[in-house]
Tab-separated table of C-alpha atoms in Angstrom:
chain	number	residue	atom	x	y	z
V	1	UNK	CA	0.000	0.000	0.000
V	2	UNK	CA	1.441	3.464	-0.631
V	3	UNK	CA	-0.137	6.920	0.119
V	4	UNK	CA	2.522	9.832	-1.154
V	5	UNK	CA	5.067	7.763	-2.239
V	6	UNK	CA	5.244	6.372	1.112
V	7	UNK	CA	5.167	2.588	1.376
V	8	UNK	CA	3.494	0.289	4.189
V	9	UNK	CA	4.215	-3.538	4.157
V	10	UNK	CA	0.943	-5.441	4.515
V	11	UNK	CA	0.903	-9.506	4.467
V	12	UNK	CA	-0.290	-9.366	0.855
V	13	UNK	CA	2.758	-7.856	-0.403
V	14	UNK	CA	5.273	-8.854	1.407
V	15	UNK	CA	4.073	-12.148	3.942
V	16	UNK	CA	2.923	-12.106	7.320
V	17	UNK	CA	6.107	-12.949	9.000
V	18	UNK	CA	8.205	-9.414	8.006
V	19	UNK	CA	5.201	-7.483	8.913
V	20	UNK	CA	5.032	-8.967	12.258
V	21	UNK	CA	8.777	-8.516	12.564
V	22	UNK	CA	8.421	-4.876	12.120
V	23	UNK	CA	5.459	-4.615	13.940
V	24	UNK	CA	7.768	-6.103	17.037
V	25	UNK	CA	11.001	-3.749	15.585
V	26	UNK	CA	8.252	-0.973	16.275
V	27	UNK	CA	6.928	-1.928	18.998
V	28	UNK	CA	10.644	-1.585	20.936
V	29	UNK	CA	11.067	1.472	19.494
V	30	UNK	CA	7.986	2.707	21.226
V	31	UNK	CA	8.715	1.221	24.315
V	32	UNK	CA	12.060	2.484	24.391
V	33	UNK	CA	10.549	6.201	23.890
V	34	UNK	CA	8.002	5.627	26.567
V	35	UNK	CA	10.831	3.861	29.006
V	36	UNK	CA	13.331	7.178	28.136
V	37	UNK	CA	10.103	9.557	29.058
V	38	UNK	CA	9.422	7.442	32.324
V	39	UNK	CA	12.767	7.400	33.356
V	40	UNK	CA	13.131	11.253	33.346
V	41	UNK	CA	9.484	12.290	34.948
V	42	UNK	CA	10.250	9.959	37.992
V	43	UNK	CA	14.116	10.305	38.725
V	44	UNK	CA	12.661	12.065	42.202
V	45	UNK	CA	10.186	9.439	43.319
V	46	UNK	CA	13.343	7.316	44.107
V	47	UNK	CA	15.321	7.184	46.997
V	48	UNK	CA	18.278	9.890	46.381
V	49	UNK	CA	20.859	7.100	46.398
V	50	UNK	CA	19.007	5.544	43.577
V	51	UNK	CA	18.577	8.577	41.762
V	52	UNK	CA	21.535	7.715	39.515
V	53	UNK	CA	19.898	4.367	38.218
V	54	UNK	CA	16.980	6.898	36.536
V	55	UNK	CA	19.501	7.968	34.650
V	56	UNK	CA	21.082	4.729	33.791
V	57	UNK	CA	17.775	4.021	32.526
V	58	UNK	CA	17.081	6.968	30.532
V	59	UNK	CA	20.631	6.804	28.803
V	60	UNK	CA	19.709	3.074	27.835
V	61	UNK	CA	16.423	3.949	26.846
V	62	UNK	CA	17.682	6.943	24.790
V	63	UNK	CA	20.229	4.713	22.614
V	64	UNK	CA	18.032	1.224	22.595
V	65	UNK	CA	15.329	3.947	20.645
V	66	UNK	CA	17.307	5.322	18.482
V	67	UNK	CA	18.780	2.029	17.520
V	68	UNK	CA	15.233	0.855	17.136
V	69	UNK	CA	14.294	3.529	15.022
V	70	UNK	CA	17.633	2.893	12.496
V	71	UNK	CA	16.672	-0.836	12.975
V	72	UNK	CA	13.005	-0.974	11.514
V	73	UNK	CA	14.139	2.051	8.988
V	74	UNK	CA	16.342	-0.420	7.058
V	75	UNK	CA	14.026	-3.034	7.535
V	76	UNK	CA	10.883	-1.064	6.313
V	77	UNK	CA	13.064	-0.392	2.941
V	78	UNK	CA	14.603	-4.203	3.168
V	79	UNK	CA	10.351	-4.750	2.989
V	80	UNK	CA	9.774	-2.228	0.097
V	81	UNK	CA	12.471	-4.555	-1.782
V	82	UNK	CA	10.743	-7.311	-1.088
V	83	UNK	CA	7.026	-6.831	-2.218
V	84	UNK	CA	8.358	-6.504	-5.328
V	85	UNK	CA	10.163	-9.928	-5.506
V	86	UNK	CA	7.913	-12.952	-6.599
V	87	UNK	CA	10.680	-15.763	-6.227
V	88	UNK	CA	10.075	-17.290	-2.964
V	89	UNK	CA	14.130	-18.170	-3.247
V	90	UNK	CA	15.214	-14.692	-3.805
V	91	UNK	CA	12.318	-13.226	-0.871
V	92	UNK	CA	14.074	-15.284	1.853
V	93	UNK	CA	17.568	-14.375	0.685
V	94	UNK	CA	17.106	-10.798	0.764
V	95	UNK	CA	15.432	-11.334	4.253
V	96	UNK	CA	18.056	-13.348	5.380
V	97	UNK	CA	20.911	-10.805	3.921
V	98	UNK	CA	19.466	-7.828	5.895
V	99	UNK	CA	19.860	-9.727	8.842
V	100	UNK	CA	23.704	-8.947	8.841
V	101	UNK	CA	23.353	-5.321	8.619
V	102	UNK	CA	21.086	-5.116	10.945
V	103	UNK	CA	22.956	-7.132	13.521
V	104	UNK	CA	25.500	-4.317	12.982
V	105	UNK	CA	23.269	-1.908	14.511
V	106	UNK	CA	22.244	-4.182	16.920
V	107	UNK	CA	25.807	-5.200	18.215
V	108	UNK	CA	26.305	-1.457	18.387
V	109	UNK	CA	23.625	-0.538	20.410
V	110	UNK	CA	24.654	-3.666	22.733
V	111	UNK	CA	27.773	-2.086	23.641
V	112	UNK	CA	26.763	0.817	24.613
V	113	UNK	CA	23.227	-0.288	26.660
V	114	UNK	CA	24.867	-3.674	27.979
V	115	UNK	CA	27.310	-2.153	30.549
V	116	UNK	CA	24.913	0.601	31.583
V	117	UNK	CA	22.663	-2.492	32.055
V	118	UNK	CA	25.718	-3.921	34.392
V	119	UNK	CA	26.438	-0.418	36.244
V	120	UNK	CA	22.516	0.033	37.257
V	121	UNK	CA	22.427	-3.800	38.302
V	122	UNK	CA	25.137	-3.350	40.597
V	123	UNK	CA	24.443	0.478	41.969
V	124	UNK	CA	20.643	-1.564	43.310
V	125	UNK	CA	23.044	-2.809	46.264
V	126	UNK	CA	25.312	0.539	46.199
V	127	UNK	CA	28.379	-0.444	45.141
V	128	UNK	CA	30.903	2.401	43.832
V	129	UNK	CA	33.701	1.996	41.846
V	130	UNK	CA	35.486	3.914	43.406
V	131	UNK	CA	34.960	1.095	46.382
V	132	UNK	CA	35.357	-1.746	43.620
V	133	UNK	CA	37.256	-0.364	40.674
V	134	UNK	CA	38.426	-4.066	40.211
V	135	UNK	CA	34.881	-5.823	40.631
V	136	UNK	CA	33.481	-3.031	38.013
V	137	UNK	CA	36.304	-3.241	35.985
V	138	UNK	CA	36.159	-7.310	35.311
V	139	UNK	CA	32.047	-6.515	34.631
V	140	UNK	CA	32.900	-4.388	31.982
V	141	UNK	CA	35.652	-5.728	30.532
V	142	UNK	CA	33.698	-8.994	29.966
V	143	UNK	CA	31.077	-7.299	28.717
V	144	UNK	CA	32.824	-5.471	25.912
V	145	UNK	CA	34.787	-8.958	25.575
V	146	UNK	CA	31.346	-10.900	25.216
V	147	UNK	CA	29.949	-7.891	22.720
V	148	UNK	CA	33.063	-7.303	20.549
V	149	UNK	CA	33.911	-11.103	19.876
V	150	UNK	CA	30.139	-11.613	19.268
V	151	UNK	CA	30.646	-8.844	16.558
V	152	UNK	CA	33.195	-10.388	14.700
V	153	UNK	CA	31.753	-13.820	14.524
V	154	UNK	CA	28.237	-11.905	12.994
V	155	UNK	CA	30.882	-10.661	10.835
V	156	UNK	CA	31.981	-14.148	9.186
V	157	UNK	CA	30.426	-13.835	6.085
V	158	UNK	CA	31.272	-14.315	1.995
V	159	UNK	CA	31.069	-12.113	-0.125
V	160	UNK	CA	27.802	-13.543	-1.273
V	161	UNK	CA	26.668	-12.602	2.491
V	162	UNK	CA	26.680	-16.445	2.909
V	163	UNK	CA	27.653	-17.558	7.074
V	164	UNK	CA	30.786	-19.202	7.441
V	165	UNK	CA	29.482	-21.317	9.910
V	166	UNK	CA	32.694	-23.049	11.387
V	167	UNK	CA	34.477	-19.254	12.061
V	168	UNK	CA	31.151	-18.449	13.366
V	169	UNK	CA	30.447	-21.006	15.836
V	170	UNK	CA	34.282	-20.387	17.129
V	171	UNK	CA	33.699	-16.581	17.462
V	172	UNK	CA	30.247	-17.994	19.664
V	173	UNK	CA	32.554	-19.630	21.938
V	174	UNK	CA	34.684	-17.174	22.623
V	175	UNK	CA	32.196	-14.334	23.252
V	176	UNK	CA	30.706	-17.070	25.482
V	177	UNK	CA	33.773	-16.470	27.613
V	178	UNK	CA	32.887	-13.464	28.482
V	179	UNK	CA	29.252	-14.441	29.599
V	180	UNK	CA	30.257	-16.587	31.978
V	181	UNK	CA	32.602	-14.087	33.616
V	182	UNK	CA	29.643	-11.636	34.011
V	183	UNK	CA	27.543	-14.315	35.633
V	184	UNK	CA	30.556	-15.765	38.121
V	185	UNK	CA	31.130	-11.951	38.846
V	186	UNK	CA	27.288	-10.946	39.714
V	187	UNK	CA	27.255	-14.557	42.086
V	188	UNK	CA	30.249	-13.005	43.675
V	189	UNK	CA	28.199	-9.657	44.479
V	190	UNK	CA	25.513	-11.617	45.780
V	191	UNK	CA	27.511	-13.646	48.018
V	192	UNK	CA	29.964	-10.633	48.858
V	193	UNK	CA	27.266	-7.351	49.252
V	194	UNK	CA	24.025	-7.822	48.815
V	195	UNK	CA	23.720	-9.767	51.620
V	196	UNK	CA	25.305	-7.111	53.880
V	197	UNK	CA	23.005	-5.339	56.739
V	198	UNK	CA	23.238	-2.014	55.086
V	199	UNK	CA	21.339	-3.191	51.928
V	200	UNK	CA	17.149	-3.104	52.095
V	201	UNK	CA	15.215	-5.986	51.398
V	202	UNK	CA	13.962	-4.206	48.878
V	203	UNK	CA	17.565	-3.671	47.277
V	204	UNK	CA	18.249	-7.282	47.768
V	205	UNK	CA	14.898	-8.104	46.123
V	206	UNK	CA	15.668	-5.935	43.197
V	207	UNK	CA	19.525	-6.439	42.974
V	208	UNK	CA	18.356	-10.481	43.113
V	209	UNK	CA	15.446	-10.785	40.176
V	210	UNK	CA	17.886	-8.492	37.744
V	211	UNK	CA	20.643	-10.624	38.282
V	212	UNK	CA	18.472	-13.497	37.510
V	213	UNK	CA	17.369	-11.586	34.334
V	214	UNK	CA	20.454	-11.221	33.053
V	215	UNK	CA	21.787	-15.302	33.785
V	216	UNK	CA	18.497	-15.977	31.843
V	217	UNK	CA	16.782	-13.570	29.048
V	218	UNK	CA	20.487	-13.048	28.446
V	219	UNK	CA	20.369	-16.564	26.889
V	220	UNK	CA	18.262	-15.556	24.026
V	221	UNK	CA	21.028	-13.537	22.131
V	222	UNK	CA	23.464	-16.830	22.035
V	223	UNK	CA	20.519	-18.662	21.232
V	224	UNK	CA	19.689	-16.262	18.188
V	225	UNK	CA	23.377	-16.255	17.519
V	226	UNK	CA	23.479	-20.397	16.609
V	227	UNK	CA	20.062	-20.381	14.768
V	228	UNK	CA	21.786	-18.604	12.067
V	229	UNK	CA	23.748	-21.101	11.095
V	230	UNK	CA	21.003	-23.439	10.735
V	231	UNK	CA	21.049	-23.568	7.309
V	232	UNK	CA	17.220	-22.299	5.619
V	233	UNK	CA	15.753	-20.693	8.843
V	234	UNK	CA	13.683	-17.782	8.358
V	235	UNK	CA	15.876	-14.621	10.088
V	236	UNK	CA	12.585	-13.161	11.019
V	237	UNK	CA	12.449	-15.131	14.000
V	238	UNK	CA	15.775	-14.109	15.188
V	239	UNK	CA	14.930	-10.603	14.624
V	240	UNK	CA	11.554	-11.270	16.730
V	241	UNK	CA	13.321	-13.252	19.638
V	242	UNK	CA	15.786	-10.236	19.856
V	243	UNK	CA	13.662	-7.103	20.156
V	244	UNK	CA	11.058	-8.995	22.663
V	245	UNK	CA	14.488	-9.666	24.858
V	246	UNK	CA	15.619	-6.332	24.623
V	247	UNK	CA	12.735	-4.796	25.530
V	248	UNK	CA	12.333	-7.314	28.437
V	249	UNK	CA	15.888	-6.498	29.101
V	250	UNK	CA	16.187	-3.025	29.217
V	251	UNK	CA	12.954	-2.040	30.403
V	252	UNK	CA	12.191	-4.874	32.365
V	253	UNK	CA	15.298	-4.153	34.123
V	254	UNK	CA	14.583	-0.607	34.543
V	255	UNK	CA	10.775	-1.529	35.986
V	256	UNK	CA	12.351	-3.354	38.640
V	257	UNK	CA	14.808	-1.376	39.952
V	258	UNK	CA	12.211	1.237	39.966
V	259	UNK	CA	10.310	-0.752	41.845
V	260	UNK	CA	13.066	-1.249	44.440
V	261	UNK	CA	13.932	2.073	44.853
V	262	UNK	CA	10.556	3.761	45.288
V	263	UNK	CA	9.970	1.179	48.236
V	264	UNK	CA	12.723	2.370	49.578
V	265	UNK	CA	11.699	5.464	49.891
V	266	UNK	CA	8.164	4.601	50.866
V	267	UNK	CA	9.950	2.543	54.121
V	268	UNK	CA	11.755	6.064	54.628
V	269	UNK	CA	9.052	8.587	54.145
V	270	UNK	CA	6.269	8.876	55.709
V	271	UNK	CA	3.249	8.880	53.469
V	272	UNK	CA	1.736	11.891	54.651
V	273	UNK	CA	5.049	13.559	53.589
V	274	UNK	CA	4.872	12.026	49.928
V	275	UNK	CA	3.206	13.243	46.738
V	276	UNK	CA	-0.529	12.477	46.594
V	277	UNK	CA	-0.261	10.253	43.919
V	278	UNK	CA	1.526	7.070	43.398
V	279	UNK	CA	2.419	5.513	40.316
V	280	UNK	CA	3.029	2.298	39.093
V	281	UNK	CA	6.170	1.362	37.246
């Protein structure tokens, strides 16, 4: 369908799949907007100590959206390709080509959102790198580890854009490295600090179910990684897998430690000294 020269995918020109992948590619980019917006209007309805993980949260908000926005930009013109392709063949190749340049995007945003994601995690239970300039340090190194090698093995292509699936898989492994080092080092903050008498149950609750988010929803992006390889799988479903995780991730995330940190302040302040109103996050 086009109105102005503008053109909007429907199932009947290009298949029901890439529509609902951009749906869900649009769908993260509003969320991300909404999550940004959220994060600013309620950065004082946290405890003050907390106050920094608002902005955590609207700094990952502000680059997942724009990332978003780049994302389903490419893929809406990948889709104006498409409807007018009538090889079934040559449909699924170009779908399964785009996939590479978007990862690009993707990867990029990751390194940039991903150790924000790691800083607000950890500042739930108040640790300061100045405190733990080692402890912070191995987080983020890891993390940029785990991202950058994860880049280079998206990168193992012909120059047909075919996967090299052996350099691939190897690249996986690697980046995998880095996974695990994130996960040993958040166990070792559990064990270490969040069980210390100066941390709020609610802290511990938050700094707890985000850590578990991250060991877990995590999983889907080395998941997504290995599908590719399988040779004739439909990219869409990577694409869908991913922006459902990183929306689960990044404003999942910041939900909770919302959460957390307003009922800290609750426990602190009386409610006759609060703001009439109480929202939800």
């Amino acid at each position: 369908m086009e109105f102005a020269h503008k053109f909007l995918p429907t199932a009947a020109s290009v298949g029901l799949l890439p529509v609902i992948t951009w749906f869900f590619m649009l769908i993260a980019f509003y969320a991300f907007v909404g999550n940004f917006i959220f994060a600013l209007c309620t950065r004082t309805s946290v405890a003050p100590e907390h106050r920094i993980s608002r902005n955590y949260t609207a700094i990952i908000a502000a680059v997942a959206g724009i990332s978003y926005f780049l994302i389903q930009n490419y893929y809406h013109d990948m889709l104006d390709t498409l409807a007018q392709l009538s090889d079934p063949g040559a449909r699924l190749a170009l779908i399964n080509q785009s996939y590479s340049a978007i990862g690009q995007l993707r990867y990029m945003d990751w390194a940039v959102t991903t150790p924000l994601l790691l800083l607000k995690i950890v500042s739930i239970v108040k640790i300061r790198y100045r405190d733990h300039q080692s402890l912070i340090n191995t987080l983020l190194v890891a993390d940029f580890f785990m991202i950058l090698t994860g880049y280079i093995g998206e990168q193992q292509l012909t120059v047909d854009n075919q996967i090299l699936v052996g350099p691939k898989l190897i690249w996986g492994a690697v980046s995998t490295i880095g996974y695990v080092i994130i996960l040993l080092t958040l166990w070792r903050i559990w064990r270490t600090f969040a069980q210390a008498d100066s941390i709020q149950p609610e802290e511990r609750w938050g700094f707890r179910l985000m850590a578990l988010m991250t060991a877990t929803f995590w999983g889907v992006y080395p998941i997504g990684y290995i599908l590719t390889t399988i040779e004739g799988i439909n990219l869409n479903w990577v694409h869908i897998a991913f922006s459902v995780a990183d929306i689960i991730n990044k404003v999942g995330v910041g939900a909770i430690a919302y959460q957390a940190a307003e009922r800290v302040l609750e426990r602190r302040v009386s409610e006759e000294a609060t703001a009439p109103y109480h929202t939800v996050g």
